mmCIF file of C-alpha atoms in Angstrom:
data_model
loop_
_atom_site.group_PDB
_atom_site.id
_atom_site.type_symbol
_atom_site.label_atom_id
_atom_site.label_comp_id
_atom_site.label_asym_id
_atom_site.label_seq_id
_atom_site.Cartn_x
_atom_site.Cartn_y
_atom_site.Cartn_z
ATOM 1 C CA MET D 1 64.819 -6.664 -80.838
ATOM 2 C CA GLY D 2 67.411 -7.929 -78.400
ATOM 3 C CA ASN D 3 67.777 -5.377 -75.599
ATOM 4 C CA HIS D 4 65.580 -7.132 -73.052
ATOM 5 C CA LEU D 5 67.075 -8.035 -69.671
ATOM 6 C CA GLY D 6 64.929 -11.073 -68.900
ATOM 7 C CA LYS D 7 67.119 -13.982 -67.884
ATOM 8 C CA ILE D 8 67.436 -16.748 -65.332
ATOM 9 C CA ARG D 9 69.071 -15.598 -62.106
ATOM 10 C CA TYR D 10 69.557 -17.301 -58.759
ATOM 11 C CA ILE D 11 68.864 -16.750 -55.070
ATOM 12 C CA LYS D 12 72.446 -17.396 -53.994
ATOM 13 C CA LYS D 13 71.518 -18.668 -50.521
ATOM 14 C CA PHE D 14 69.648 -21.662 -51.936
ATOM 15 C CA GLY D 15 70.590 -21.755 -55.612
ATOM 16 C CA SER D 16 66.909 -21.391 -56.514
ATOM 17 C CA SER D 17 66.363 -20.132 -60.052
ATOM 18 C CA THR D 18 64.148 -17.300 -61.192
ATOM 19 C CA PRO D 19 61.678 -16.177 -62.442
ATOM 20 C CA ILE D 20 59.593 -16.793 -59.332
ATOM 21 C CA LEU D 21 55.895 -15.878 -59.157
ATOM 22 C CA VAL D 22 54.678 -15.765 -55.572
ATOM 23 C CA PRO D 23 50.987 -16.023 -54.616
ATOM 24 C CA SER D 24 50.550 -13.899 -51.491
ATOM 25 C CA PHE D 25 48.161 -14.279 -48.554
ATOM 26 C CA SER D 26 46.988 -11.434 -46.340
ATOM 27 C CA SER D 27 44.244 -10.682 -43.854
ATOM 28 C CA LYS D 28 43.986 -7.180 -45.306
ATOM 29 C CA GLY D 29 41.047 -7.389 -47.690
ATOM 30 C CA PHE D 30 40.740 -11.126 -46.944
ATOM 31 C CA PRO D 31 39.707 -11.516 -43.289
ATOM 32 C CA HIS D 32 39.025 -15.227 -43.864
ATOM 33 C CA VAL D 33 42.510 -15.800 -45.267
ATOM 34 C CA LYS D 34 43.069 -18.831 -43.046
ATOM 35 C CA GLY D 35 40.301 -20.753 -44.794
ATOM 36 C CA LEU D 36 41.690 -19.773 -48.198
ATOM 37 C CA HIS D 37 45.186 -20.856 -47.248
ATOM 38 C CA ASP D 38 43.994 -24.133 -45.735
ATOM 39 C CA TYR D 39 42.109 -24.994 -48.927
ATOM 40 C CA LEU D 40 44.775 -23.927 -51.405
ATOM 41 C CA ASN D 41 48.070 -24.678 -49.698
ATOM 42 C CA GLN D 42 48.368 -28.129 -51.299
ATOM 43 C CA ASN D 43 48.560 -26.352 -54.674
ATOM 44 C CA LEU D 44 51.310 -23.959 -53.553
ATOM 45 C CA THR D 45 54.150 -26.009 -54.988
ATOM 46 C CA ASP D 46 56.721 -23.389 -56.045
ATOM 47 C CA ALA D 47 56.411 -20.378 -53.747
ATOM 48 C CA SER D 48 54.097 -18.490 -51.408
ATOM 49 C CA LEU D 49 54.199 -15.394 -49.212
ATOM 50 C CA VAL D 50 52.795 -14.899 -45.729
ATOM 51 C CA SER D 51 53.037 -12.026 -43.270
ATOM 52 C CA THR D 52 54.484 -12.079 -39.766
ATOM 53 C CA TYR D 53 51.565 -9.826 -38.779
ATOM 54 C CA ASP D 54 49.060 -12.500 -39.806
ATOM 55 C CA LEU D 55 51.060 -15.192 -38.033
ATOM 56 C CA HIS D 56 51.157 -13.152 -34.846
ATOM 57 C CA TYR D 57 47.419 -12.483 -34.769
ATOM 58 C CA GLY D 58 46.397 -15.998 -35.802
ATOM 59 C CA TYR D 59 45.034 -15.192 -39.242
ATOM 60 C CA LEU D 60 47.409 -17.923 -40.439
ATOM 61 C CA LEU D 61 48.708 -20.891 -38.448
ATOM 62 C CA GLY D 62 52.468 -21.122 -38.115
ATOM 63 C CA ASP D 63 52.608 -24.896 -38.574
ATOM 64 C CA GLN D 64 50.718 -24.809 -41.889
ATOM 65 C CA ILE D 65 52.777 -22.359 -43.939
ATOM 66 C CA TYR D 66 55.560 -24.607 -45.250
ATOM 67 C CA GLU D 67 53.889 -26.271 -48.227
ATOM 68 C CA SER D 68 55.784 -24.440 -50.994
ATOM 69 C CA ASP D 69 59.401 -24.988 -52.035
ATOM 70 C CA ILE D 70 60.191 -21.374 -51.149
ATOM 71 C CA LEU D 71 58.387 -19.446 -48.424
ATOM 72 C CA PHE D 72 58.625 -15.655 -48.424
ATOM 73 C CA VAL D 73 57.990 -14.168 -44.978
ATOM 74 C CA ASP D 74 56.981 -10.508 -45.142
ATOM 75 C CA SER D 75 57.358 -7.939 -42.378
ATOM 76 C CA GLY D 76 53.694 -6.994 -41.876
ATOM 77 C CA GLY D 77 54.043 -3.478 -43.223
ATOM 78 C CA TYR D 78 51.131 -3.951 -45.611
ATOM 79 C CA GLU D 79 48.747 -5.172 -42.913
ATOM 80 C CA ARG D 80 49.884 -2.455 -40.498
ATOM 81 C CA ILE D 81 48.461 0.294 -42.728
ATOM 82 C CA ARG D 82 44.723 0.952 -42.731
ATOM 83 C CA GLU D 83 44.437 2.325 -46.267
ATOM 84 C CA HIS D 84 43.533 -0.058 -49.071
ATOM 85 C CA ASP D 85 45.323 -0.317 -52.377
ATOM 86 C CA VAL D 86 43.554 1.142 -55.392
ATOM 87 C CA ALA D 87 43.633 -2.376 -56.816
ATOM 88 C CA ASP D 88 41.621 -3.754 -53.901
ATOM 89 C CA ILE D 89 38.150 -4.268 -55.351
ATOM 90 C CA TYR D 90 36.637 -5.501 -52.105
ATOM 91 C CA GLY D 91 35.211 -3.199 -49.468
ATOM 92 C CA ASP D 92 36.106 -5.012 -46.242
ATOM 93 C CA LEU D 93 37.162 -2.535 -43.579
ATOM 94 C CA HIS D 94 40.633 -3.091 -42.195
ATOM 95 C CA PHE D 95 41.512 -1.957 -38.677
ATOM 96 C CA PRO D 96 45.194 -2.648 -38.053
ATOM 97 C CA ARG D 97 46.347 -3.743 -34.632
ATOM 98 C CA GLU D 98 49.577 -3.002 -32.796
ATOM 99 C CA TRP D 99 52.648 -3.831 -34.855
ATOM 100 C CA ASN D 100 56.329 -3.164 -34.240
ATOM 101 C CA GLU D 101 59.789 -4.608 -34.745
ATOM 102 C CA LYS D 102 59.682 -6.573 -31.481
ATOM 103 C CA LEU D 103 56.496 -8.414 -32.475
ATOM 104 C CA TYR D 104 57.929 -9.016 -35.953
ATOM 105 C CA GLU D 105 61.065 -10.633 -34.537
ATOM 106 C CA GLN D 106 59.002 -12.751 -32.155
ATOM 107 C CA GLU D 107 57.341 -14.355 -35.165
ATOM 108 C CA VAL D 108 60.563 -14.685 -37.165
ATOM 109 C CA SER D 109 62.168 -16.547 -34.255
ATOM 110 C CA LYS D 110 59.358 -19.125 -34.428
ATOM 111 C CA LEU D 111 59.975 -20.002 -38.084
ATOM 112 C CA LYS D 112 61.135 -23.551 -38.773
ATOM 113 C CA LYS D 113 63.673 -24.409 -41.453
ATOM 114 C CA ILE D 114 61.332 -26.959 -43.011
ATOM 115 C CA THR D 115 61.571 -25.378 -46.452
ATOM 116 C CA ASP D 116 63.697 -22.630 -48.009
ATOM 117 C CA ILE D 117 62.699 -19.374 -46.308
ATOM 118 C CA VAL D 118 63.232 -15.869 -47.671
ATOM 119 C CA LEU D 119 62.989 -13.208 -44.977
ATOM 120 C CA VAL D 120 61.973 -9.607 -45.732
ATOM 121 C CA ASN D 121 63.427 -6.936 -43.452
ATOM 122 C CA PHE D 122 61.180 -4.903 -41.148
ATOM 123 C CA ASP D 123 59.303 -2.040 -42.823
ATOM 124 C CA TYR D 124 59.455 0.973 -40.507
ATOM 125 C CA TRP D 125 56.883 3.751 -40.230
ATOM 126 C CA GLU D 126 59.660 6.304 -40.514
ATOM 127 C CA SER D 127 61.831 6.942 -43.557
ATOM 128 C CA PHE D 128 65.616 6.687 -43.348
ATOM 129 C CA PRO D 129 68.600 7.417 -45.603
ATOM 130 C CA LEU D 130 69.615 4.480 -47.761
ATOM 131 C CA ASP D 131 72.746 3.599 -45.786
ATOM 132 C CA VAL D 132 70.691 3.525 -42.553
ATOM 133 C CA GLN D 133 68.130 1.231 -44.177
ATOM 134 C CA VAL D 134 70.911 -1.095 -45.306
ATOM 135 C CA ASN D 135 72.646 -1.147 -41.913
ATOM 136 C CA ARG D 136 69.415 -1.897 -40.059
ATOM 137 C CA ALA D 137 68.533 -4.693 -42.487
ATOM 138 C CA GLN D 138 72.018 -6.216 -42.235
ATOM 139 C CA GLY D 139 71.768 -6.222 -38.464
ATOM 140 C CA LEU D 140 68.453 -8.044 -38.674
ATOM 141 C CA PHE D 141 69.533 -10.610 -41.264
ATOM 142 C CA GLU D 142 72.680 -11.438 -39.281
ATOM 143 C CA LYS D 143 70.412 -12.736 -36.505
ATOM 144 C CA TYR D 144 68.838 -15.252 -38.906
ATOM 145 C CA PRO D 145 71.639 -16.519 -41.178
ATOM 146 C CA GLU D 146 69.683 -19.640 -42.097
ATOM 147 C CA PHE D 147 67.225 -17.554 -44.153
ATOM 148 C CA ALA D 148 67.794 -15.803 -47.463
ATOM 149 C CA SER D 149 67.789 -12.009 -47.178
ATOM 150 C CA ASP D 150 65.273 -9.957 -49.178
ATOM 151 C CA PHE D 151 66.083 -6.268 -48.674
ATOM 152 C CA LEU D 152 63.014 -4.077 -49.215
ATOM 153 C CA CYS D 153 64.281 -0.660 -50.284
ATOM 154 C CA LYS D 154 62.045 2.270 -49.297
ATOM 155 C CA PRO D 155 61.848 6.021 -49.964
ATOM 156 C CA ILE D 156 64.500 7.975 -48.069
ATOM 157 C CA SER D 157 62.172 10.750 -46.896
ATOM 158 C CA ASN D 158 58.639 10.967 -45.504
ATOM 159 C CA GLU D 159 58.014 13.700 -48.074
ATOM 160 C CA GLU D 160 58.808 11.365 -50.975
ATOM 161 C CA ALA D 161 56.342 8.740 -52.183
ATOM 162 C CA LEU D 162 58.877 7.070 -54.497
ATOM 163 C CA ILE D 163 62.300 5.551 -54.118
ATOM 164 C CA ASN D 164 65.215 7.837 -54.948
ATOM 165 C CA ILE D 165 66.460 6.148 -58.100
ATOM 166 C CA GLU D 166 69.561 8.329 -58.439
ATOM 167 C CA ASP D 167 70.603 7.539 -54.864
ATOM 168 C CA ILE D 168 70.090 3.826 -55.450
ATOM 169 C CA ILE D 169 72.145 3.830 -58.634
ATOM 170 C CA MET D 170 74.959 5.829 -57.052
ATOM 171 C CA LYS D 171 75.110 3.485 -54.017
ATOM 172 C CA ILE D 172 74.362 0.211 -55.807
ATOM 173 C CA LYS D 173 77.232 -1.672 -54.128
ATOM 174 C CA LEU D 174 75.517 -1.226 -50.755
ATOM 175 C CA PHE D 175 73.167 -4.028 -51.839
ATOM 176 C CA ALA D 176 75.905 -6.608 -52.445
ATOM 177 C CA PRO D 177 75.371 -8.461 -49.116
ATOM 178 C CA PHE D 178 71.718 -9.232 -49.835
ATOM 179 C CA ASP D 179 70.363 -12.281 -51.648
ATOM 180 C CA ILE D 180 67.453 -10.286 -53.154
ATOM 181 C CA LEU D 181 66.805 -6.591 -53.751
ATOM 182 C CA GLY D 182 63.140 -5.601 -53.378
ATOM 183 C CA PHE D 183 60.902 -2.641 -54.213
ATOM 184 C CA THR D 184 57.148 -2.148 -53.978
ATOM 185 C CA GLU D 185 55.608 -1.575 -57.395
ATOM 186 C CA LYS D 186 53.862 1.652 -56.369
ATOM 187 C CA GLU D 187 57.130 3.164 -55.073
ATOM 188 C CA LEU D 188 58.972 2.531 -58.350
ATOM 189 C CA GLY D 189 57.120 5.281 -60.215
ATOM 190 C CA HIS D 190 53.856 7.034 -61.002
ATOM 191 C CA SER D 191 53.360 5.294 -64.371
ATOM 192 C CA VAL D 192 54.034 1.888 -65.867
ATOM 193 C CA LEU D 193 56.724 3.425 -68.061
ATOM 194 C CA GLU D 194 58.466 5.102 -65.110
ATOM 195 C CA ARG D 195 58.418 1.863 -63.115
ATOM 196 C CA ALA D 196 59.721 -0.153 -66.050
ATOM 197 C CA ASN D 197 62.459 2.398 -66.690
ATOM 198 C CA ASN D 198 63.585 2.369 -63.054
ATOM 199 C CA ILE D 199 63.752 -1.438 -63.014
ATOM 200 C CA PHE D 200 65.674 -1.319 -66.294
ATOM 201 C CA ARG D 201 68.173 1.205 -64.879
ATOM 202 C CA ILE D 202 68.626 -0.674 -61.595
ATOM 203 C CA ARG D 203 69.250 -3.941 -63.419
ATOM 204 C CA ASN D 204 71.799 -2.363 -65.750
ATOM 205 C CA THR D 205 73.565 -0.741 -62.805
ATOM 206 C CA LEU D 206 73.669 -4.019 -60.877
ATOM 207 C CA SER D 207 75.122 -5.774 -63.909
ATOM 208 C CA ASN D 208 77.756 -3.084 -64.418
ATOM 209 C CA ALA D 209 78.748 -3.511 -60.762
ATOM 210 C CA GLY D 210 79.143 -7.268 -61.247
ATOM 211 C CA LEU D 211 76.000 -8.086 -59.255
ATOM 212 C CA ASP D 212 73.418 -10.548 -60.533
ATOM 213 C CA THR D 213 71.111 -10.066 -57.544
ATOM 214 C CA PRO D 214 67.460 -10.926 -58.288
ATOM 215 C CA ILE D 215 65.040 -7.999 -58.153
ATOM 216 C CA HIS D 216 61.773 -8.563 -56.286
ATOM 217 C CA VAL D 217 58.766 -6.383 -57.173
ATOM 218 C CA PHE D 218 56.320 -6.466 -54.268
ATOM 219 C CA GLY D 219 52.621 -6.098 -55.037
ATOM 220 C CA CYS D 220 52.872 -7.022 -58.712
ATOM 221 C CA LEU D 221 51.283 -10.220 -60.018
ATOM 222 C CA ASP D 222 49.301 -9.038 -63.059
ATOM 223 C CA PRO D 223 50.503 -11.328 -65.884
ATOM 224 C CA LEU D 224 51.187 -8.644 -68.508
ATOM 225 C CA THR D 225 52.916 -6.314 -66.028
ATOM 226 C CA VAL D 226 54.995 -9.222 -64.742
ATOM 227 C CA THR D 227 56.099 -9.941 -68.300
ATOM 228 C CA LEU D 228 57.076 -6.317 -68.909
ATOM 229 C CA PHE D 229 59.032 -5.987 -65.672
ATOM 230 C CA PHE D 230 60.726 -9.343 -66.322
ATOM 231 C CA LEU D 231 61.903 -8.057 -69.699
ATOM 232 C CA CYS D 232 63.267 -5.007 -67.868
ATOM 233 C CA GLY D 233 65.301 -7.150 -65.485
ATOM 234 C CA ALA D 234 63.042 -8.036 -62.537
ATOM 235 C CA ASP D 235 62.892 -11.624 -61.346
ATOM 236 C CA ILE D 236 60.509 -12.204 -58.425
ATOM 237 C CA PHE D 237 56.907 -11.031 -58.263
ATOM 238 C CA ASP D 238 54.271 -11.347 -55.568
ATOM 239 C CA GLY D 239 50.820 -9.968 -54.973
ATOM 240 C CA LEU D 240 47.195 -10.479 -54.026
ATOM 241 C CA SER D 241 45.646 -9.889 -57.443
ATOM 242 C CA TRP D 242 45.294 -13.652 -57.925
ATOM 243 C CA LEU D 243 42.697 -13.487 -55.114
ATOM 244 C CA ARG D 244 40.958 -10.440 -56.586
ATOM 245 C CA PHE D 245 40.625 -11.380 -60.261
ATOM 246 C CA SER D 246 40.546 -14.317 -62.621
ATOM 247 C CA PHE D 247 43.659 -14.678 -64.796
ATOM 248 C CA LYS D 248 41.952 -16.544 -67.631
ATOM 249 C CA ASN D 249 44.434 -16.694 -70.531
ATOM 250 C CA GLY D 250 46.527 -14.102 -68.730
ATOM 251 C CA VAL D 251 43.802 -11.448 -68.733
ATOM 252 C CA PRO D 252 42.404 -10.359 -65.337
ATOM 253 C CA SER D 253 38.616 -10.242 -65.122
ATOM 254 C CA TYR D 254 36.077 -9.697 -62.369
ATOM 255 C CA LEU D 255 34.334 -12.571 -60.622
ATOM 256 C CA ASN D 256 30.992 -12.139 -62.391
ATOM 257 C CA HIS D 257 32.663 -11.982 -65.795
ATOM 258 C CA TYR D 258 34.608 -15.141 -65.008
ATOM 259 C CA SER D 259 31.472 -16.857 -63.736
ATOM 260 C CA ILE D 260 29.482 -16.120 -66.904
ATOM 261 C CA SER D 261 32.232 -16.737 -69.448
ATOM 262 C CA ASN D 262 33.083 -20.103 -67.903
ATOM 263 C CA GLY D 263 29.496 -21.310 -67.512
ATOM 264 C CA LEU D 264 29.624 -21.185 -63.723
ATOM 265 C CA TRP D 265 26.722 -18.777 -63.302
ATOM 266 C CA GLN D 266 24.595 -21.317 -61.407
ATOM 267 C CA ARG D 267 27.318 -22.002 -58.840
ATOM 268 C CA HIS D 268 27.515 -20.323 -55.449
ATOM 269 C CA GLU D 269 29.803 -17.286 -55.452
ATOM 270 C CA GLY D 270 32.108 -18.869 -52.889
ATOM 271 C CA GLU D 271 32.531 -21.956 -55.038
ATOM 272 C CA VAL D 272 33.237 -19.830 -58.117
ATOM 273 C CA LYS D 273 35.947 -17.983 -56.223
ATOM 274 C CA VAL D 274 37.688 -21.172 -55.147
ATOM 275 C CA ILE D 275 37.596 -22.559 -58.694
ATOM 276 C CA GLY D 276 39.023 -19.289 -59.958
ATOM 277 C CA PHE D 277 41.817 -19.255 -57.364
ATOM 278 C CA SER D 278 42.874 -22.778 -58.287
ATOM 279 C CA GLU D 279 42.915 -21.900 -61.987
ATOM 280 C CA ASN D 280 44.921 -18.761 -61.219
ATOM 281 C CA LEU D 281 47.634 -20.842 -59.580
ATOM 282 C CA TYR D 282 47.813 -22.960 -62.710
ATOM 283 C CA GLU D 283 47.967 -19.818 -64.872
ATOM 284 C CA LEU D 284 50.887 -18.491 -62.819
ATOM 285 C CA VAL D 285 52.805 -21.744 -63.296
ATOM 286 C CA GLN D 286 52.239 -21.511 -67.045
ATOM 287 C CA LEU D 287 53.387 -17.885 -67.076
ATOM 288 C CA LYS D 288 56.561 -18.801 -65.224
ATOM 289 C CA ASN D 289 57.235 -21.562 -67.740
ATOM 290 C CA ARG D 290 56.783 -19.153 -70.657
ATOM 291 C CA LEU D 291 59.112 -16.581 -69.126
ATOM 292 C CA THR D 292 61.717 -19.267 -68.441
ATOM 293 C CA LYS D 293 61.505 -20.567 -71.992
ATOM 294 C CA PHE D 294 61.788 -17.049 -73.411
ATOM 295 C CA SER D 295 64.835 -16.291 -71.261
ATOM 296 C CA GLN D 296 66.579 -19.192 -72.966
ATOM 297 C CA SER D 297 65.357 -18.582 -76.521
ATOM 298 C CA SER D 298 64.615 -14.831 -76.848
ATOM 299 C CA ASN D 299 61.866 -15.971 -79.198
ATOM 300 C CA TRP D 300 59.009 -13.532 -78.661
ATOM 301 C CA ASP D 301 56.450 -16.151 -79.671
ATOM 302 C CA ASP D 302 57.397 -18.094 -76.541
ATOM 303 C CA LEU D 303 55.805 -15.380 -74.393
ATOM 304 C CA GLY D 304 52.365 -16.388 -75.724
ATOM 305 C CA ILE D 305 51.133 -12.793 -75.691
ATOM 306 C CA PRO D 306 48.416 -11.467 -78.064
ATOM 307 C CA GLU D 307 49.808 -9.377 -80.903
ATOM 308 C CA ASN D 308 48.504 -6.029 -79.663
ATOM 309 C CA ASP D 309 49.917 -6.545 -76.153
ATOM 310 C CA LEU D 310 53.259 -7.649 -77.592
ATOM 311 C CA ASN D 311 53.385 -4.547 -79.779
ATOM 312 C CA GLN D 312 52.836 -2.375 -76.718
ATOM 313 C CA LEU D 313 55.640 -4.148 -74.858
ATOM 314 C CA MET D 314 57.912 -3.561 -77.846
ATOM 315 C CA LEU D 315 57.056 0.138 -77.823
ATOM 316 C CA ILE D 316 57.910 0.387 -74.123
ATOM 317 C CA LEU D 317 61.197 -1.462 -74.547
ATOM 318 C CA THR D 318 62.077 0.726 -77.512
ATOM 319 C CA GLN D 319 61.394 3.808 -75.399
ATOM 320 C CA LEU D 320 63.580 2.460 -72.616
ATOM 321 C CA GLY D 321 66.370 1.798 -75.080
ATOM 322 C CA VAL D 322 66.170 5.379 -76.347
ATOM 323 C CA GLN D 323 66.274 6.681 -72.787
ATOM 324 C CA LYS D 324 69.199 4.450 -71.886
ATOM 325 C CA SER D 325 71.270 5.460 -74.903
ATOM 326 C CA SER D 326 70.648 9.159 -74.309
ATOM 327 C CA GLU D 327 71.729 9.220 -70.651
#
């Protein structure tokens, strides 16, 4: 089967190649995120993501965030919202503090060009038509030309939970000025198939318009889902799941399961977590290497996926191909 869209693309501002897997840090669900970041930042070689919200309120220190080759700086929209994701297995209460565009820009203005920085546009409470979103983001990015622009596309109405895929496809050339085009995973669709199909359609439309812009899926770092979305044309993935689960052999498992299966059941829970986080970073590097190798070979064995999982990916891609040919 050859109709996958997984390939190496580039962030044109820096020439950095994809795929890029981005371990994220956030105070939401992880109130002691500073300690985690301090301990793990030496292992963040390729990429990492921090939030301007956390920088503003001191959950992370601004002079200690530049360890990775690429630093993604998010707008704080995730931390601003009280509700937890369904994927958040921890019960820490989150009480967001004041957050607005002025505070966001205060933190952006403090960033130092020590490493390659990718800036995500501000995520407003309100919804706006697509052209308004684009114009506002362009105005912001023009203030910080030294950073790569990562445009986070949002639903166009407060009554809609998902992006308007037809509107995006019809206005695809609006995204030409941006280095990266981003979507949150949950706003791409209500099912894995719908999300994969929308990524597949956006990538095909970008290609037909002569744009090779990398697609960034926010909130997606599960290894199998990353692989699927990569095959559908996405390129950059970030998320907090590497702090919530163990990615042993690419399969997420809960802390207790990881502790028992790896013979760590006598260790303190905090120590087990740190060991698991470090191994997760290694797993993400290995996943990136497999995706890169596959993009050059199209040899499905290079993905290193168990047979049943690979069969399911094939079924999804076949379904997407049927949908594409029937449009």
